[in-house]
PDB file of C-alpha atoms in Angstrom:
ATOM      1  CA  MET A   1      59.805 132.972 142.426  1.00 81.00           C
ATOM      2  CA  ILE A   2      56.583 130.792 143.895  1.00 88.00           C
ATOM      3  CA  ASN A   3      55.786 130.301 140.141  1.00 90.00           C
ATOM      4  CA  GLN A   4      59.592 129.452 139.193  1.00 91.00           C
ATOM      5  CA  ALA A   5      60.011 127.343 142.470  1.00 91.00           C
ATOM      6  CA  ILE A   6      56.675 124.970 141.616  1.00 94.00           C
ATOM      7  CA  THR A   7      57.312 125.046 137.889  1.00 94.00           C
ATOM      8  CA  ALA A   8      61.454 123.371 138.498  1.00 94.00           C
ATOM      9  CA  ILE A   9      59.470 120.661 140.798  1.00 95.00           C
ATOM     10  CA  ILE A  10      56.518 120.442 138.137  1.00 96.00           C
ATOM     11  CA  THR A  11      58.879 119.427 135.429  1.00 95.00           C
ATOM     12  CA  ARG A  12      60.342 116.837 137.496  1.00 96.00           C
ATOM     13  CA  LEU A  13      57.426 115.006 137.877  1.00 96.00           C
ATOM     14  CA  ASN A  14      56.731 114.912 134.683  1.00 96.00           C
ATOM     15  CA  ASP A  15      59.503 114.070 133.721  1.00 95.00           C
ATOM     16  CA  TYR A  16      58.858 110.713 136.426  1.00 96.00           C
ATOM     17  CA  ILE A  17      55.420 110.209 134.616  1.00 96.00           C
ATOM     18  CA  GLY A  18      56.946 109.882 131.567  1.00 91.00           C
ATOM     19  CA  THR A  19      54.672 110.525 129.538  1.00 89.00           C
ATOM     20  CA  ALA A  20      55.481 111.675 125.961  1.00 88.00           C
ATOM     21  CA  ALA A  21      53.321 115.315 126.051  1.00 87.00           C
ATOM     22  CA  PRO A  22      54.063 116.914 130.162  1.00 90.00           C
ATOM     23  CA  ASP A  23      50.508 115.801 131.701  1.00 93.00           C
ATOM     24  CA  VAL A  24      51.359 118.147 134.523  1.00 95.00           C
ATOM     25  CA  LEU A  25      50.736 121.803 133.854  1.00 93.00           C
ATOM     26  CA  LEU A  26      50.717 124.732 136.088  1.00 93.00           C
ATOM     27  CA  GLY A  27      47.377 126.505 135.997  1.00 90.00           C
ATOM     28  CA  ASN A  28      44.426 128.087 137.893  1.00 89.00           C
ATOM     29  CA  ILE A  29      41.507 125.325 137.840  1.00 88.00           C
ATOM     30  CA  SER A  30      38.913 127.359 138.982  1.00 86.00           C
ATOM     31  CA  LEU A  31      39.043 128.562 135.456  1.00 82.00           C
ATOM     32  CA  LEU A  32      38.378 124.734 133.938  1.00 74.00           C
ATOM     33  CA  GLU A  33      34.275 125.274 133.686  1.00 68.00           C
ATOM     34  CA  VAL A  34      35.431 128.787 131.700  1.00 65.00           C
ATOM     35  CA  THR A  35      38.313 128.183 129.202  1.00 60.00           C
ATOM     36  CA  SER A  36      39.951 125.159 127.916  1.00 57.00           C
ATOM     37  CA  GLU A  37      43.873 127.123 128.183  1.00 57.00           C
ATOM     38  CA  VAL A  38      45.888 128.925 129.934  1.00 57.00           C
ATOM     39  CA  ASP A  39      48.538 130.148 127.961  1.00 58.00           C
ATOM     40  CA  GLY A  40      48.044 128.534 125.246  1.00 56.00           C
ATOM     41  CA  ALA A  41      48.586 125.048 126.649  1.00 65.00           C
ATOM     42  CA  SER A  42      44.957 123.094 126.577  1.00 72.00           C
ATOM     43  CA  LEU A  43      43.637 122.101 130.777  1.00 77.00           C
ATOM     44  CA  SER A  44      41.613 119.419 129.484  1.00 80.00           C
ATOM     45  CA  ASP A  45      42.938 116.086 129.754  1.00 87.00           C
ATOM     46  CA  ARG A  46      45.595 116.877 131.868  1.00 91.00           C
ATOM     47  CA  VAL A  47      46.892 117.724 135.562  1.00 94.00           C
ATOM     48  CA  VAL A  48      46.343 120.801 136.477  1.00 94.00           C
ATOM     49  CA  ALA A  49      48.962 122.031 139.549  1.00 95.00           C
ATOM     50  CA  SER A  50      47.129 125.225 141.765  1.00 95.00           C
ATOM     51  CA  VAL A  51      47.991 127.554 144.252  1.00 95.00           C
ATOM     52  CA  VAL A  52      45.294 127.396 146.838  1.00 95.00           C
ATOM     53  CA  ASN A  53      46.991 128.846 149.949  1.00 93.00           C
ATOM     54  CA  ILE A  54      49.265 130.776 150.730  1.00 92.00           C
ATOM     55  CA  GLN A  55      50.988 130.949 154.664  1.00 90.00           C
ATOM     56  CA  GLN A  56      53.753 132.416 155.768  1.00 84.00           C
ATOM     57  CA  GLU A  57      55.813 129.757 158.433  1.00 78.00           C
ATOM     58  CA  LYS A  58      55.084 131.321 162.006  1.00 75.00           C
ATOM     59  CA  SER A  59      57.662 128.963 163.481  1.00 66.00           C
ATOM     60  CA  MET A  60      60.312 131.528 161.465  1.00 56.00           C
ATOM     61  CA  ARG A  61      58.778 134.384 162.483  1.00 59.00           C
ATOM     62  CA  ASN A  62      61.802 135.912 164.234  1.00 58.00           C
ATOM     63  CA  LEU A  63      64.681 136.013 162.662  1.00 56.00           C
ATOM     64  CA  PRO A  64      66.728 139.529 163.902  1.00 58.00           C
ATOM     65  CA  ALA A  65      67.471 141.509 160.926  1.00 56.00           C
ATOM     66  CA  LYS A  66      71.227 142.072 162.390  1.00 57.00           C
ATOM     67  CA  ARG A  67      73.718 138.982 161.633  1.00 57.00           C
ATOM     68  CA  SER A  68      77.336 138.067 161.738  1.00 63.00           C
ATOM     69  CA  SER A  69      79.453 137.105 158.645  1.00 62.00           C
ATOM     70  CA  LEU A  70      82.972 136.767 157.394  1.00 62.00           C
ATOM     71  CA  GLY A  71      83.967 139.527 154.698  1.00 67.00           C
ATOM     72  CA  PRO A  72      86.170 138.689 151.639  1.00 70.00           C
ATOM     73  CA  ASP A  73      89.305 138.871 153.404  1.00 74.00           C
ATOM     74  CA  GLY A  74      87.803 136.748 156.991  1.00 70.00           C
ATOM     75  CA  THR A  75      87.815 139.121 159.238  1.00 70.00           C
ATOM     76  CA  PRO A  76      84.102 139.252 161.142  1.00 68.00           C
ATOM     77  CA  GLU A  77      81.224 141.404 160.006  1.00 70.00           C
ATOM     78  CA  VAL A  78      78.338 142.586 160.958  1.00 70.00           C
ATOM     79  CA  VAL A  79      75.432 143.014 158.108  1.00 67.00           C
ATOM     80  CA  GLN A  80      71.640 144.081 158.154  1.00 69.00           C
ATOM     81  CA  GLN A  81      68.792 142.772 156.215  1.00 62.00           C
ATOM     82  CA  GLU A  82      65.826 142.746 156.907  1.00 70.00           C
ATOM     83  CA  PRO A  83      64.454 138.884 157.473  1.00 70.00           C
ATOM     84  CA  GLY A  84      62.982 136.473 154.688  1.00 73.00           C
ATOM     85  CA  ILE A  85      59.408 136.000 154.331  1.00 78.00           C
ATOM     86  CA  PRO A  86      59.493 131.915 154.395  1.00 82.00           C
ATOM     87  CA  LEU A  87      56.095 130.734 153.184  1.00 85.00           C
ATOM     88  CA  ASN A  88      54.585 127.450 153.316  1.00 90.00           C
ATOM     89  CA  VAL A  89      52.505 127.180 149.471  1.00 93.00           C
ATOM     90  CA  TYR A  90      49.802 124.974 149.557  1.00 95.00           C
ATOM     91  CA  LEU A  91      49.026 123.289 146.130  1.00 96.00           C
ATOM     92  CA  LEU A  92      46.512 121.418 144.461  1.00 96.00           C
ATOM     93  CA  PHE A  93      46.857 118.386 142.290  1.00 97.00           C
ATOM     94  CA  GLY A  94      43.924 118.162 140.103  1.00 95.00           C
ATOM     95  CA  ALA A  95      43.195 115.320 137.616  1.00 94.00           C
ATOM     96  CA  ASN A  96      40.989 116.281 134.780  1.00 90.00           C
ATOM     97  CA  LYS A  97      41.468 112.954 133.046  1.00 92.00           C
ATOM     98  CA  SER A  98      38.525 112.118 130.843  1.00 89.00           C
ATOM     99  CA  ASP A  99      39.284 108.685 131.881  1.00 94.00           C
ATOM    100  CA  TYR A 100      38.006 108.380 135.321  1.00 95.00           C
ATOM    101  CA  GLY A 101      41.358 105.596 135.608  1.00 96.00           C
ATOM    102  CA  VAL A 102      43.788 107.641 134.491  1.00 95.00           C
ATOM    103  CA  ALA A 103      43.061 110.706 136.414  1.00 95.00           C
ATOM    104  CA  LEU A 104      43.251 108.144 139.761  1.00 97.00           C
ATOM    105  CA  LEU A 105      46.484 106.444 137.719  1.00 97.00           C
ATOM    106  CA  ARG A 106      47.638 110.106 137.810  1.00 97.00           C
ATOM    107  CA  ILE A 107      46.823 111.121 141.919  1.00 97.00           C
ATOM    108  CA  THR A 108      48.845 107.894 142.636  1.00 97.00           C
ATOM    109  CA  GLN A 109      51.467 109.308 140.685  1.00 97.00           C
ATOM    110  CA  VAL A 110      51.665 112.382 141.689  1.00 97.00           C
ATOM    111  CA  ILE A 111      51.808 110.523 145.463  1.00 97.00           C
ATOM    112  CA  SER A 112      54.455 108.340 144.331  1.00 97.00           C
ATOM    113  CA  PHE A 113      56.528 111.077 143.075  1.00 97.00           C
ATOM    114  CA  PHE A 114      56.662 113.119 146.584  1.00 97.00           C
ATOM    115  CA  GLN A 115      56.417 109.660 148.316  1.00 96.00           C
ATOM    116  CA  ARG A 116      59.705 108.868 146.583  1.00 95.00           C
ATOM    117  CA  ARG A 117      61.374 112.641 147.482  1.00 94.00           C
ATOM    118  CA  SER A 118      60.034 115.266 149.658  1.00 93.00           C
ATOM    119  CA  VAL A 119      62.797 117.330 149.814  1.00 92.00           C
ATOM    120  CA  PHE A 120      64.573 119.696 146.685  1.00 93.00           C
ATOM    121  CA  THR A 121      67.438 121.626 146.977  1.00 89.00           C
ATOM    122  CA  PRO A 122      69.073 123.574 144.247  1.00 88.00           C
ATOM    123  CA  VAL A 123      71.779 119.738 144.359  1.00 91.00           C
ATOM    124  CA  GLU A 124      69.077 117.882 142.905  1.00 91.00           C
ATOM    125  CA  VAL A 125      67.131 121.229 140.720  1.00 91.00           C
ATOM    126  CA  PRO A 126      69.691 123.689 139.910  1.00 91.00           C
ATOM    127  CA  GLU A 127      67.053 125.259 138.969  1.00 91.00           C
ATOM    128  CA  LEU A 128      66.385 126.618 142.504  1.00 85.00           C
ATOM    129  CA  GLY A 129      70.155 128.046 142.997  1.00 82.00           C
ATOM    130  CA  PRO A 130      69.347 131.803 141.264  1.00 83.00           C
ATOM    131  CA  LEU A 131      66.205 131.280 143.590  1.00 78.00           C
ATOM    132  CA  ASP A 132      68.403 131.679 146.587  1.00 78.00           C
ATOM    133  CA  VAL A 133      65.927 128.509 147.935  1.00 81.00           C
ATOM    134  CA  LYS A 134      68.065 126.025 150.293  1.00 84.00           C
ATOM    135  CA  LYS A 135      65.651 123.746 150.988  1.00 87.00           C
ATOM    136  CA  LEU A 136      61.816 122.402 149.846  1.00 91.00           C
ATOM    137  CA  ILE A 137      60.061 119.855 151.744  1.00 91.00           C
ATOM    138  CA  PHE A 138      56.423 118.677 149.911  1.00 96.00           C
ATOM    139  CA  GLU A 139      54.463 117.298 153.302  1.00 95.00           C
ATOM    140  CA  LEU A 140      51.195 115.870 151.871  1.00 97.00           C
ATOM    141  CA  TYR A 141      48.023 117.881 153.715  1.00 95.00           C
ATOM    142  CA  SER A 142      45.326 115.518 154.141  1.00 93.00           C
ATOM    143  CA  THR A 143      42.088 117.663 153.999  1.00 91.00           C
ATOM    144  CA  ASN A 144      38.324 115.905 155.775  1.00 92.00           C
ATOM    145  CA  PHE A 145      35.100 116.336 153.498  1.00 92.00           C
ATOM    146  CA  THR A 146      33.807 120.025 154.866  1.00 93.00           C
ATOM    147  CA  GLU A 147      37.217 121.555 154.141  1.00 92.00           C
ATOM    148  CA  LEU A 148      37.421 119.318 150.245  1.00 91.00           C
ATOM    149  CA  ASN A 149      33.914 120.819 150.343  1.00 91.00           C
ATOM    150  CA  GLN A 150      34.983 124.002 150.626  1.00 92.00           C
ATOM    151  CA  LEU A 151      38.239 124.213 149.024  1.00 92.00           C
ATOM    152  CA  TRP A 152      36.004 123.089 145.662  1.00 91.00           C
ATOM    153  CA  GLY A 153      33.452 125.493 146.455  1.00 90.00           C
ATOM    154  CA  ILE A 154      35.593 128.483 146.540  1.00 91.00           C
ATOM    155  CA  LEU A 155      37.258 127.362 143.102  1.00 89.00           C
ATOM    156  CA  GLY A 156      33.184 126.270 141.210  1.00 84.00           C
ATOM    157  CA  GLY A 157      34.225 123.579 139.762  1.00 77.00           C
ATOM    158  CA  LYS A 158      33.318 120.189 139.759  1.00 85.00           C
ATOM    159  CA  TYR A 159      34.936 117.357 141.983  1.00 90.00           C
ATOM    160  CA  VAL A 160      38.150 115.859 140.351  1.00 92.00           C
ATOM    161  CA  PRO A 161      40.004 113.406 141.818  1.00 94.00           C
ATOM    162  CA  SER A 162      42.794 115.846 143.578  1.00 95.00           C
ATOM    163  CA  VAL A 163      45.629 115.900 146.377  1.00 96.00           C
ATOM    164  CA  VAL A 164      46.782 119.020 148.661  1.00 97.00           C
ATOM    165  CA  TYR A 165      50.575 119.099 148.874  1.00 97.00           C
ATOM    166  CA  LYS A 166      51.811 121.812 151.162  1.00 95.00           C
ATOM    167  CA  MET A 167      55.525 123.344 150.110  1.00 93.00           C
ATOM    168  CA  ARG A 168      57.414 124.163 152.957  1.00 87.00           C
ATOM    169  CA  LEU A 169      59.609 127.402 153.049  1.00 73.00           C
ATOM    170  CA  CYS A 170      59.659 129.164 150.016  1.00 63.00           C
ATOM    171  CA  VAL A 171      61.569 132.195 150.982  1.00 60.00           C
ATOM    172  CA  ILE A 172      60.480 135.788 149.850  1.00 56.00           C
ATOM    173  CA  GLN A 173      63.197 138.106 149.387  1.00 52.00           C
ATOM    174  CA  ASP A 174      64.285 141.381 147.834  1.00 54.00           C
ATOM    175  CA  ALA A 175      65.249 143.402 150.621  1.00 47.00           C
ATOM    176  CA  PRO A 176      69.360 144.622 150.524  1.00 49.00           C
ATOM    177  CA  GLU A 177      71.795 143.517 152.879  1.00 55.00           C
ATOM    178  CA  THR A 178      73.472 146.425 154.201  1.00 58.00           C
ATOM    179  CA  PRO A 179      77.086 146.964 156.212  1.00 57.00           C
ATOM    180  CA  SER A 180      76.129 147.701 160.129  1.00 59.00           C
ATOM    181  CA  ALA A 181      78.382 148.751 163.043  1.00 59.00           C
ATOM    182  CA  MET A 182      79.487 145.962 164.874  1.00 56.00           C
ATOM    183  CA  VAL A 183      79.068 146.091 168.751  1.00 56.00           C
ATOM    184  CA  GLU A 184      82.289 146.673 170.623  1.00 58.00           C
ATOM    185  CA  GLU A 185      81.696 147.946 174.616  1.00 60.00           C
ATOM    186  CA  ILE A 186      78.699 147.554 176.555  1.00 60.00           C
ATOM    187  CA  TYR A 187      78.645 150.259 179.296  1.00 61.00           C
ATOM    188  CA  LEU A 188      76.059 150.372 182.622  1.00 63.00           C
ATOM    189  CA  GLU A 189      75.799 153.638 182.716  1.00 66.00           C
ATOM    190  CA  ALA A 190      72.758 155.008 185.673  1.00 63.00           C
ATOM    191  CA  GLY A 191      71.383 151.289 185.571  1.00 61.00           C
ATOM    192  CA  HIS A 192      70.935 151.702 181.566  1.00 62.00           C
ATOM    193  CA  LEU A 193      72.397 149.815 179.090  1.00 58.00           C
ATOM    194  CA  THR A 194      74.665 151.295 176.485  1.00 57.00           C
ATOM    195  CA  LYS A 195      75.680 149.974 173.640  1.00 59.00           C
ATOM    196  CA  ARG A 196      78.974 151.799 171.720  1.00 53.00           C
TER     197      ARG A 196
END
């Protein structure tokens, strides 16, 4: 699901850049020194988008498992489903270009693309609909020199012009939705609440 959401956004980014062949591709930038291809596509002279971190969105961690909704006939009903896991996915866009000026141009175009539109919904990106993604929000994540050094050290490569974006609210949900009983009465018995 994460790869499909990122691929849909990269398709729009390639359309924005407007080169004859797609210049941005999803791949593991740490493989630049090991291989020149990922899934048959060359990593050389491209902008490579790599996932460098995935975190749970803490502000949405305590969602209820039961929720009320309307049934097909319009009557209220209660359904139970384990809450999805909202994620923040950190994407590194690294410009692995032979011409340094073009590398800086591509990074500028990536920043311009997300400055023009930082929120993506299924209305603008229909591929997000089947993934049940309501909204993706892209925020520029500023790294200091220490973080940048550690990141490129982990990736095992030499630094190329790059920028990191935090893609917010990518929800992983695989739990089934099951009907649940509605609370009809609440009794107070011997100092304890009982639901029936």
